[in-house]
Short mmCIF file of C-alpha atoms in Angstrom, two decimals:
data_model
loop_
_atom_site.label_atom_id
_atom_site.label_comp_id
_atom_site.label_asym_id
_atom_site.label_seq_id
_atom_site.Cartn_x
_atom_site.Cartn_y
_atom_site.Cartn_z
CA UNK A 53 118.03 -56.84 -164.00
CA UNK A 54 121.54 -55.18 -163.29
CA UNK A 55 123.96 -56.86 -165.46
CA UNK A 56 127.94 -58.13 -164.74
CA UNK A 57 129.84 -56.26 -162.35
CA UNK A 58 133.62 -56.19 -163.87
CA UNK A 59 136.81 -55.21 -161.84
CA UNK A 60 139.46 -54.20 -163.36
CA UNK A 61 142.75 -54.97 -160.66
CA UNK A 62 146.49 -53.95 -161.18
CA UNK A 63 146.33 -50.78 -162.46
CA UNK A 64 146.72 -46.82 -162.44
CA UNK A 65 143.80 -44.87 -162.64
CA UNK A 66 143.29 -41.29 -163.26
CA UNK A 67 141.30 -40.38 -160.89
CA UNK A 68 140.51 -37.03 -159.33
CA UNK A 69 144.21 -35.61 -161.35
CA UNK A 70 146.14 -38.35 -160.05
CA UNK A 71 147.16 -41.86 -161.00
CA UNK A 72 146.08 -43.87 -158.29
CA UNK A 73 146.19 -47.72 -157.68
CA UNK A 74 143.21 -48.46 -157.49
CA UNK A 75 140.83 -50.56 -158.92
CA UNK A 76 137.94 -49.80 -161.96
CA UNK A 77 134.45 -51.23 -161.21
CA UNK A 78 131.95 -51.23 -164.16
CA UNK A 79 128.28 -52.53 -164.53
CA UNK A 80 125.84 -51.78 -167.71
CA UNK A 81 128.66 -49.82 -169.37
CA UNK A 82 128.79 -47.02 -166.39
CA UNK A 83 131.12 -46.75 -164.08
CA UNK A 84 130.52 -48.09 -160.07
CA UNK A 85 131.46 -46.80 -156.94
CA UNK A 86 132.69 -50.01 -155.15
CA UNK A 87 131.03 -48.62 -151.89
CA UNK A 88 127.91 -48.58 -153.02
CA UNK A 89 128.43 -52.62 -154.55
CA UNK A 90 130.10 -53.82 -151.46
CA UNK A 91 128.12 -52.52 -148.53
CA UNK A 92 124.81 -51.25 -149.69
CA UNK A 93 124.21 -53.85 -152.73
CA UNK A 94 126.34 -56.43 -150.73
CA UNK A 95 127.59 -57.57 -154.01
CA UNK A 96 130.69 -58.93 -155.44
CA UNK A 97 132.57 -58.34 -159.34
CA UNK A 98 131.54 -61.31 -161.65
CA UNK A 99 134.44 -61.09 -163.70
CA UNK A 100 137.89 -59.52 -162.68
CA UNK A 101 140.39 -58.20 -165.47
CA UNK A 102 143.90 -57.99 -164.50
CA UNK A 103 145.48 -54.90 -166.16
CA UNK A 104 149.27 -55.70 -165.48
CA UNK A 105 150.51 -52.63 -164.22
CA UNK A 106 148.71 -50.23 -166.92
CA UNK A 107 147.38 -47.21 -167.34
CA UNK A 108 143.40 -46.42 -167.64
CA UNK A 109 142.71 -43.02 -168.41
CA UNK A 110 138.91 -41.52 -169.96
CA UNK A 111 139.01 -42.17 -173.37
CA UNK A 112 140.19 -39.71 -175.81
CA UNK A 113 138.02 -36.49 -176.69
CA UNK A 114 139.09 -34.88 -180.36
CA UNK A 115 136.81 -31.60 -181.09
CA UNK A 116 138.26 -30.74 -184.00
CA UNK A 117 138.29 -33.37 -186.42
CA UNK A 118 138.34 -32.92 -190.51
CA UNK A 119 138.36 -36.48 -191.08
CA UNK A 120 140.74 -39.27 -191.90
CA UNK A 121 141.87 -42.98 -193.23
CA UNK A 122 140.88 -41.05 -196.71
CA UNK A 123 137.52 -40.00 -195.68
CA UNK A 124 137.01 -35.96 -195.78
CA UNK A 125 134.00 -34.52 -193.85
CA UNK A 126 133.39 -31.50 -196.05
CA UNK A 127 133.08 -33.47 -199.35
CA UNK A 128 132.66 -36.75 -198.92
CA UNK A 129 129.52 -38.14 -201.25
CA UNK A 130 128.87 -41.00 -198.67
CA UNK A 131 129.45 -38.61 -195.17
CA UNK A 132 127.68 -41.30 -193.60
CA UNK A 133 129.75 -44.44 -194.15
CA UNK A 134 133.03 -42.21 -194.20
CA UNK A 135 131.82 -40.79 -190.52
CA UNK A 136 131.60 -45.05 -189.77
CA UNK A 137 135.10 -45.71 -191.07
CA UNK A 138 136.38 -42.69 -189.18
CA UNK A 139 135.24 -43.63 -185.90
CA UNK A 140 136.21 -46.96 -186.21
CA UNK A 141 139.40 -46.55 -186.96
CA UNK A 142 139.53 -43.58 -184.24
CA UNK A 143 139.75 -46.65 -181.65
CA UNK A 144 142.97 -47.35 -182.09
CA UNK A 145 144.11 -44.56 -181.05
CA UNK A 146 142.14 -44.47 -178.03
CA UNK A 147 139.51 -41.75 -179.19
CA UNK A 148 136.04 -42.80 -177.49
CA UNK A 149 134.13 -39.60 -179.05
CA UNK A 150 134.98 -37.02 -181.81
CA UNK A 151 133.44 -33.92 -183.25
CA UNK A 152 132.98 -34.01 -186.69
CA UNK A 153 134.42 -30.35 -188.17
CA UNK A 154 133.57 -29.20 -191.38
CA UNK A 155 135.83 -26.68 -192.77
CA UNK A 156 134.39 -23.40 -194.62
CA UNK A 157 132.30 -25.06 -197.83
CA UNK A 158 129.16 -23.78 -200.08
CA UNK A 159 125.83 -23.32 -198.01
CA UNK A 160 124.50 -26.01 -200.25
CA UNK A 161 127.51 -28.96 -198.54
CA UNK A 162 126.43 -27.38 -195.40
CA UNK A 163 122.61 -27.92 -195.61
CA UNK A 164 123.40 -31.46 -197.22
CA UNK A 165 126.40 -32.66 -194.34
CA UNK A 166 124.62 -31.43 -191.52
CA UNK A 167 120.97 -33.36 -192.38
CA UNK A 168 123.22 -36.47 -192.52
CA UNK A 169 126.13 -36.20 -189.55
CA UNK A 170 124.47 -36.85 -185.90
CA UNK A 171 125.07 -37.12 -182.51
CA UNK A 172 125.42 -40.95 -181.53
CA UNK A 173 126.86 -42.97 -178.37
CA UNK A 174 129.68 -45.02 -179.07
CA UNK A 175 129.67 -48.64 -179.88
CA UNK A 176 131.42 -51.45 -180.98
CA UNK A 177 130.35 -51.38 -184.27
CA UNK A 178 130.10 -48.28 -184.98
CA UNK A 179 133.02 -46.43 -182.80
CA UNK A 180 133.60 -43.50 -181.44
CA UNK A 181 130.70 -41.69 -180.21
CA UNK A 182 129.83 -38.63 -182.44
CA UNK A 183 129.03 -35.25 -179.72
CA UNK A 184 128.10 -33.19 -182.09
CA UNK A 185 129.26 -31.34 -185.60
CA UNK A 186 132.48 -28.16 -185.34
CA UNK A 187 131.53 -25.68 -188.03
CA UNK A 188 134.61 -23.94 -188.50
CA UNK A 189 133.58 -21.37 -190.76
CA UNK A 190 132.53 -19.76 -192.74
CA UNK A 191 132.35 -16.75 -190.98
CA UNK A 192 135.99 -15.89 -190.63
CA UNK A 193 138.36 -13.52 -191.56
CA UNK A 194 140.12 -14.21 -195.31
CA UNK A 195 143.03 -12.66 -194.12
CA UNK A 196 143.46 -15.49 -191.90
CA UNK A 197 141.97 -18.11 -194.10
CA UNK A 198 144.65 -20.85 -193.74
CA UNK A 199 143.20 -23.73 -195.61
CA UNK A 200 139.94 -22.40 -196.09
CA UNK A 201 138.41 -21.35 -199.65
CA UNK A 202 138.46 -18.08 -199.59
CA UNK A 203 135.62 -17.79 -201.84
CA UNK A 204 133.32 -19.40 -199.36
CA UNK A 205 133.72 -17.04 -196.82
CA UNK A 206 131.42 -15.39 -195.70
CA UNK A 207 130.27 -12.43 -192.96
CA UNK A 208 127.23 -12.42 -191.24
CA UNK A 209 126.58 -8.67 -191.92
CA UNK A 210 122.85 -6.91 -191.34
CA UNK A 211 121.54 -10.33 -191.29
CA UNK A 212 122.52 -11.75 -188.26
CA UNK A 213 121.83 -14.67 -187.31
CA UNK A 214 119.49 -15.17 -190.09
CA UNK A 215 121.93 -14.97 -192.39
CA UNK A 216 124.38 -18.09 -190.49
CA UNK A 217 120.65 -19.94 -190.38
CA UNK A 218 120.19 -19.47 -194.28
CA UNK A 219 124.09 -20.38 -194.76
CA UNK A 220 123.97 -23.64 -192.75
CA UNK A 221 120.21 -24.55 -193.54
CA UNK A 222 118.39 -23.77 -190.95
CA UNK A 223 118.83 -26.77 -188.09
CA UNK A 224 121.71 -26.82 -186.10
CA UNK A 225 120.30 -29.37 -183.69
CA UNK A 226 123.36 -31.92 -184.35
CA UNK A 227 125.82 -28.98 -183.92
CA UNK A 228 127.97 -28.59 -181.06
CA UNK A 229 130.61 -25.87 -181.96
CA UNK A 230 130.79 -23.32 -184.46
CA UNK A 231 134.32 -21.07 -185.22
CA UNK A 232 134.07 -17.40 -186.09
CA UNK A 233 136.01 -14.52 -186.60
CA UNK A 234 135.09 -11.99 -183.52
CA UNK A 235 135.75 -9.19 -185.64
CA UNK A 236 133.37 -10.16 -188.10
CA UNK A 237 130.19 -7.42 -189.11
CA UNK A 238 127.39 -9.03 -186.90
CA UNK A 239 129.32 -11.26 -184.91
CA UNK A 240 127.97 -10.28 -181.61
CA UNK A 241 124.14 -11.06 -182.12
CA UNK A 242 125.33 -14.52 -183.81
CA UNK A 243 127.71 -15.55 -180.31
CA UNK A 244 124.36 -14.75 -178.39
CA UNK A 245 121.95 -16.44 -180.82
CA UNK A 246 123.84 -19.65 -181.08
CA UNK A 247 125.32 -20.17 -177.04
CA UNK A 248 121.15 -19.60 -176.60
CA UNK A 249 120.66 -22.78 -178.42
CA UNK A 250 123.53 -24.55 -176.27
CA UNK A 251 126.35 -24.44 -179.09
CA UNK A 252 129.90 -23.57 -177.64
CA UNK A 253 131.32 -20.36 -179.61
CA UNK A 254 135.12 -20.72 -180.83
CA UNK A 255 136.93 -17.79 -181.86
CA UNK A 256 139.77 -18.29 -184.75
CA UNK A 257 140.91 -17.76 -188.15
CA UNK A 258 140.83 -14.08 -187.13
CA UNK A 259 142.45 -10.82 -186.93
CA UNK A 260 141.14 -9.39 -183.55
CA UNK A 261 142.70 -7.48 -181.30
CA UNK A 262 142.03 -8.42 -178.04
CA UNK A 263 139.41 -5.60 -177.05
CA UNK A 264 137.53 -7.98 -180.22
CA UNK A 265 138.69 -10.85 -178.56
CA UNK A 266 137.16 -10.02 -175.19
CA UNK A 267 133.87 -8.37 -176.56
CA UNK A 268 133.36 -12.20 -178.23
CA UNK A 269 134.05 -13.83 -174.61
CA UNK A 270 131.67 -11.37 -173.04
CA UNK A 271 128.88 -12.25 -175.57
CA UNK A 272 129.05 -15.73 -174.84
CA UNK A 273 132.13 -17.51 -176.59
CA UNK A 274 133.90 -19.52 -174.23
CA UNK A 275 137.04 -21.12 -176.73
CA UNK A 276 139.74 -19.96 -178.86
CA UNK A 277 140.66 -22.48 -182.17
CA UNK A 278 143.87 -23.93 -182.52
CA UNK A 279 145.74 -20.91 -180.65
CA UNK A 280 148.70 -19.78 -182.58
CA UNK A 281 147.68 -20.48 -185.76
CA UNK A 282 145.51 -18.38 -188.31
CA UNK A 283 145.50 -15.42 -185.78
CA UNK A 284 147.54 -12.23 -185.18
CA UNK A 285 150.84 -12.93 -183.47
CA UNK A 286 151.60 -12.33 -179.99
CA UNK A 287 152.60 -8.81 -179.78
CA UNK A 288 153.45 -6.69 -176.51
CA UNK A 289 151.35 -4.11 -176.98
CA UNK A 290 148.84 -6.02 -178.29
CA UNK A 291 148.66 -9.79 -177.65
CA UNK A 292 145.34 -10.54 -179.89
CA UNK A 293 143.43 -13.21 -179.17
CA UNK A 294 146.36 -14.84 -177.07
CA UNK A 295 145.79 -12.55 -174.30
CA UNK A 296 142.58 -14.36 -173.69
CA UNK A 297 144.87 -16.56 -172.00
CA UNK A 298 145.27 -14.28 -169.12
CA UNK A 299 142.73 -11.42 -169.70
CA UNK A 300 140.82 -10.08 -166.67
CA UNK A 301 138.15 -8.22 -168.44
CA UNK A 302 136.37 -11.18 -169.23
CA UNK A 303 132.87 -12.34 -167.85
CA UNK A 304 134.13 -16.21 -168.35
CA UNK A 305 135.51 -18.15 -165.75
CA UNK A 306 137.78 -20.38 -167.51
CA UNK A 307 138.33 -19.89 -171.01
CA UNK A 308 139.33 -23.10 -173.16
CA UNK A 309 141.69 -23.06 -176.25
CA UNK A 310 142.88 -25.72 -178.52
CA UNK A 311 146.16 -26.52 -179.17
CA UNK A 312 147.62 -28.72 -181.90
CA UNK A 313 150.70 -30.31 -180.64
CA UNK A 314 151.93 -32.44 -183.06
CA UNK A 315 155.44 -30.55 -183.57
CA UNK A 316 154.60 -28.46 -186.90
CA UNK A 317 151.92 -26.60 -185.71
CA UNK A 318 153.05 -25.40 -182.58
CA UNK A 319 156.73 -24.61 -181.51
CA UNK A 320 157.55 -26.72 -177.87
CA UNK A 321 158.63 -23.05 -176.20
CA UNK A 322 154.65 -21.92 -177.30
CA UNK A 323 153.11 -24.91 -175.57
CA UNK A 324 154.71 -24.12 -172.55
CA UNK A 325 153.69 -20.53 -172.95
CA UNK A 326 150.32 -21.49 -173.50
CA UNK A 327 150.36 -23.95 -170.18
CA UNK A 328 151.87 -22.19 -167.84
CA UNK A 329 149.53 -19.44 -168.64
CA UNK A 330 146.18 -20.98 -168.24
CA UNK A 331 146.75 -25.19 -167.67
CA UNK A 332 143.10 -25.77 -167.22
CA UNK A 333 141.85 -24.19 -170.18
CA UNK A 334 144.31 -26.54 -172.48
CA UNK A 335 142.57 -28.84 -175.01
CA UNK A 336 144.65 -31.17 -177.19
CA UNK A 337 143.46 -31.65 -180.84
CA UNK A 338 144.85 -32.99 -183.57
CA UNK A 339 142.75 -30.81 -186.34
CA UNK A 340 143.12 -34.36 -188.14
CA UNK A 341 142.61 -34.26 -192.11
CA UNK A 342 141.83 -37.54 -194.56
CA UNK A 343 145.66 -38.50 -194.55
CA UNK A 344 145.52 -39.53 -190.96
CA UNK A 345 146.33 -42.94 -190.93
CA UNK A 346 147.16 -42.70 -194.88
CA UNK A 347 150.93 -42.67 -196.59
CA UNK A 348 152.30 -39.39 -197.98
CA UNK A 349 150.81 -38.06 -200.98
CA UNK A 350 148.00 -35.95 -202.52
CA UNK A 351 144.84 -35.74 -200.21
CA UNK A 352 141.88 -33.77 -199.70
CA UNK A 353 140.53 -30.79 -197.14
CA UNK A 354 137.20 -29.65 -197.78
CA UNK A 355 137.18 -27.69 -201.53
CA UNK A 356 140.79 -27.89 -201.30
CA UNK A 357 143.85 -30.64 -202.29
CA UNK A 358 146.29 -30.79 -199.87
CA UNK A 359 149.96 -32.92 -199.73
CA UNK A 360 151.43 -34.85 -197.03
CA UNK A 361 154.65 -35.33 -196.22
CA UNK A 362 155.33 -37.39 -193.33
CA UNK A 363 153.86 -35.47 -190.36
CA UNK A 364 153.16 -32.42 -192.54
CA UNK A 365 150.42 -31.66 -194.74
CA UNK A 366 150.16 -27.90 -196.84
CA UNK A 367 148.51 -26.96 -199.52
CA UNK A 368 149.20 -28.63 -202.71
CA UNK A 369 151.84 -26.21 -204.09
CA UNK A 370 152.54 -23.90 -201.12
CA UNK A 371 153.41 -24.37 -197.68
CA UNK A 372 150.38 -22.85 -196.19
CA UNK A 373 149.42 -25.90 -193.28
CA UNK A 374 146.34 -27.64 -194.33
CA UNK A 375 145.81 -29.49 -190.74
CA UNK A 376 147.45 -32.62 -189.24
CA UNK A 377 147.89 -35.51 -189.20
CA UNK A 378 148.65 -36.41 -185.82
CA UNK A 379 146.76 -38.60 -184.10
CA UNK A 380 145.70 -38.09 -180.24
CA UNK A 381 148.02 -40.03 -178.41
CA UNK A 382 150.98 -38.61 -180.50
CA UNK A 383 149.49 -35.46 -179.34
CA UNK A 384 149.55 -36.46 -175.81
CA UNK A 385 153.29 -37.25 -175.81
CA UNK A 386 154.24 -34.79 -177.51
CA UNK A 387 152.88 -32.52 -175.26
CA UNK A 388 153.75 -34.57 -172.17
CA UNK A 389 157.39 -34.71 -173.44
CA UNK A 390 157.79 -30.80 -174.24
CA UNK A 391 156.09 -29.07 -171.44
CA UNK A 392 157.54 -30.83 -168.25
CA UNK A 393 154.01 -31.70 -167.28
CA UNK A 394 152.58 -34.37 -165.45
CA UNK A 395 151.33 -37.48 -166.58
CA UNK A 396 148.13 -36.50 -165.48
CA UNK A 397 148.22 -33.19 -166.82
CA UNK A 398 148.61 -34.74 -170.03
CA UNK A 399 146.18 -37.11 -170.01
CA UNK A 400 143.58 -34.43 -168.64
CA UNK A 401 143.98 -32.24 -171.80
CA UNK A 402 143.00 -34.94 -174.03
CA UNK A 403 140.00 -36.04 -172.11
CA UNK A 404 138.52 -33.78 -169.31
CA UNK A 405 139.06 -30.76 -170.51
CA UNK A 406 137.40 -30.95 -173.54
CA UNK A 407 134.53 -32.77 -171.80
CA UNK A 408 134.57 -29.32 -169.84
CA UNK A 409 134.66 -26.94 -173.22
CA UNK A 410 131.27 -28.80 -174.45
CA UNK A 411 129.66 -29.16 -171.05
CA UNK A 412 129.86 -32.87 -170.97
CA UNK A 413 132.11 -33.40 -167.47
CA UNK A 414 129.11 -35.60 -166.04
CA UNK A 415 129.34 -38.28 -168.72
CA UNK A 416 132.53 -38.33 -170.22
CA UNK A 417 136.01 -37.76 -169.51
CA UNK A 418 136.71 -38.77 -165.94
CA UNK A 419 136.10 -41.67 -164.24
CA UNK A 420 133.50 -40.37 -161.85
CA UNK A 421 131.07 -43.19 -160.74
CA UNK A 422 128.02 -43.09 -163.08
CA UNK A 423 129.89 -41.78 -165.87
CA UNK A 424 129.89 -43.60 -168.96
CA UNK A 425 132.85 -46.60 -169.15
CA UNK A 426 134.78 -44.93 -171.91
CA UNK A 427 138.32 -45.30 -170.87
CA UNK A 428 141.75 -46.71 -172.46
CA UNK A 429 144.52 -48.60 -171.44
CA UNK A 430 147.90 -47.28 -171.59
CA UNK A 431 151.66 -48.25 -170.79
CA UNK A 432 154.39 -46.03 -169.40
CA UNK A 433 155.08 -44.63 -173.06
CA UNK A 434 151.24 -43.44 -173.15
CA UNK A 435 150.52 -45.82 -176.03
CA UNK A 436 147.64 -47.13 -176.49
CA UNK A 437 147.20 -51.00 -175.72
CA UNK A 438 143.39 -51.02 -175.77
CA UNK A 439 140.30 -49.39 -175.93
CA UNK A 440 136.75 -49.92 -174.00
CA UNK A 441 133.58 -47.65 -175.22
CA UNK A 442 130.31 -48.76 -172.39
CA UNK A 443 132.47 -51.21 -170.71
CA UNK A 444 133.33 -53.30 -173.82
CA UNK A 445 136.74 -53.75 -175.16
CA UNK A 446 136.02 -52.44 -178.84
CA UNK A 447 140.22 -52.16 -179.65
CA UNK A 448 142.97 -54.04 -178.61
CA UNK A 449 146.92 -53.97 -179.40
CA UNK A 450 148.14 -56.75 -181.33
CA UNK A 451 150.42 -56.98 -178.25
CA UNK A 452 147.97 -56.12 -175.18
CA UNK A 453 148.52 -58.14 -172.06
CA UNK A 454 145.17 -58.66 -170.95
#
């Protein structure tokens, strides 16, 4: 029996990359085409929501995700209640699905995280919906190691593939992502091997040229990690793995990249760069550590101990970045306020393009009809006022107007 037909009136959806007024119909927890109610059902909404002028975008996508509200994917002893209190508290901030990422750790974390972390739908009592674990290592370059233990890393040499198999334990049926240095001994089999078993290919912490950089895109990778940071700097003769912004040698369509905007990691004047030069292939992500949502003080990232200061965590003792701890919608301003893009444009980074980068365009991040009711409500200043995951209001603003 088909369940309560809601309308949501009064507002500005994004729909199609525009903010239309229009109304949101939603049955079962999937969005309805009102065509299809009215004159082919011949039925009318059971319950109407009036949404006071606001915003409804897709709900937030974040696929790259350390962890947060003190909880640390890559050594937490209790992943699974830490991955709970994560993607609760991810709903205030309008995230309706997250990738776990789990930094470069010892094959034995690996084989123990990834038996526990899986893919889930969202609920209300258990949050954001999980799409799937980001390995971001170890197979990277230590010269670009960032945050990452360098004695962890690894490469994946004569082995192959075996050898990432042996180093992550074997099933990688709950991942979705995995980073790796292009220029890497063995690199090439491993891109194949893994976008065979439907895991997107990220290339980062790296030193490759971009002749590296394109070989990886022709094998199969289709993203680049957090672009700017922990790779070889733009140079004119040689633009590294930033030229996949505009390279024509590739075999890939539309190349994605991730971009951390929360105004340490990325200078406004390289955002702008970065859209101008390929605006569809922009994914916000906040690259979130276990101080989000905390005060400043001592913290931890994977094997590593990391200090936050305001909106900047390092390294404890250096000033080598250790992640962020911005959270999405920050991110979206931000990046809204520094690149002279739309509203829309915005919004679309946080939600359909990284749909797009994991293949996932049909479910999530749009408003489509049949596409899961994930959305949020937003005012003018792109803050969050409350949160729906399947249709039901699972987050709400202490001062929401519904």
């Amino acid at each position: 029996m088909a369940g309560t037909i809601y309308q949501y009136r009064n507002c500005r959806i994004l729909w199609r990359g525009k903010l239309t007024w229009e109304d949101l119909w939603v049955r079962d927890g999937v969005i309805q085409d009102p065509r299809e109610l009215f004159f082919t059902e011949k039925k009318s909404p059971q319950e109407q929501i009036d949404c006071k002028g606001l915003i409804i975008s897709p709900g937030f996508i974040d696929i790259q995700l350390n962890g947060g509200f003190a909880v640390d994917f890559s050594s937490s002893s209790d992943i699974e209640e830490g991955i709970d209190k994560v993607a609760t508290g991810l709903l205030q901030y309008g995230v309706t699905s997250f990738c776990p990422t789990l930094v470069t750790s010892p094959s034995h974390l690996y084989k123990e995280l990834l038996s526990k972390i899986k893919r889930r739908p969202g609920s209300a009592c258990k949050g954001a919906a999980i799409l799937g674990v980001h390995l971001e290592g170890p197979f990277i370059s230590a010269k670009k190691k960032g945050a990452h233990p360098e004695e962890h890393i690894q490469s994946p040499g004569d082995g192959g593939f075996q050898t990432v198999a042996s180093v992550y334990g074997g099933d990688l049926s709950h991942v979705s992502m995995v980073t790796l240095a292009p220029e890497v001994e063995g690199s090439g089999e491993v891109i194949r091997e893994l976008v065979s078993r439907g895991i997107v290919v990220s290339v980062g912490h790296s030193v490759a040229n971009l002749t590296e950089a394109e070989e990886a895109i022709n094998q199969g990778a289709t993203m680049i990690t957090h672009l700017f940071n922990a790779m070889l700097s733009f140079h004119h003769r040689d633009p590294g793995m930033v030229g996949l912004l505009t390279s024509k040698k590739t075999k890939c369509d539309q190349i994605y990249y991730g971009l951390i905007a929360d105004g340490i990691h990325t200078h406004p004047a390289a955002l702008r760069i970065a859209f101008r030069s390929n605006p569809n292939g922009l994914v916000l992500v906040t690259d979130g550590m276990s101080a989000v949502g905390l005060d400043s003080g001592e913290h931890k990232l994977g094997q590593l101990m990391v200090h936050k200061d305001g909106m900047k965590a390092t390294l404890a003792g250096s000033d080598v970045l250790a992640g962020s701890v911005a959270t999405m919608p920050f991110c979206v301003r931000h990046f809204y306020k520094n690149t002279g893009c739309t509203t829309e444009e915005a919004l679309e980074c946080a939600t359909l393009h990284p749909a797009r980068c994991l293949g996932l365009q049909k479910k999530i991040g749009t408003l489509e009809y049949d596409c899961d009711a994930d959305f949020v409500l937003l005012n003018d200043a792109l803050e969050v006022q409350a949160t729906f995951i399947g249709g039901q209001n699972v987050y709400s603003a202490s001062d929401c107007c519904l």
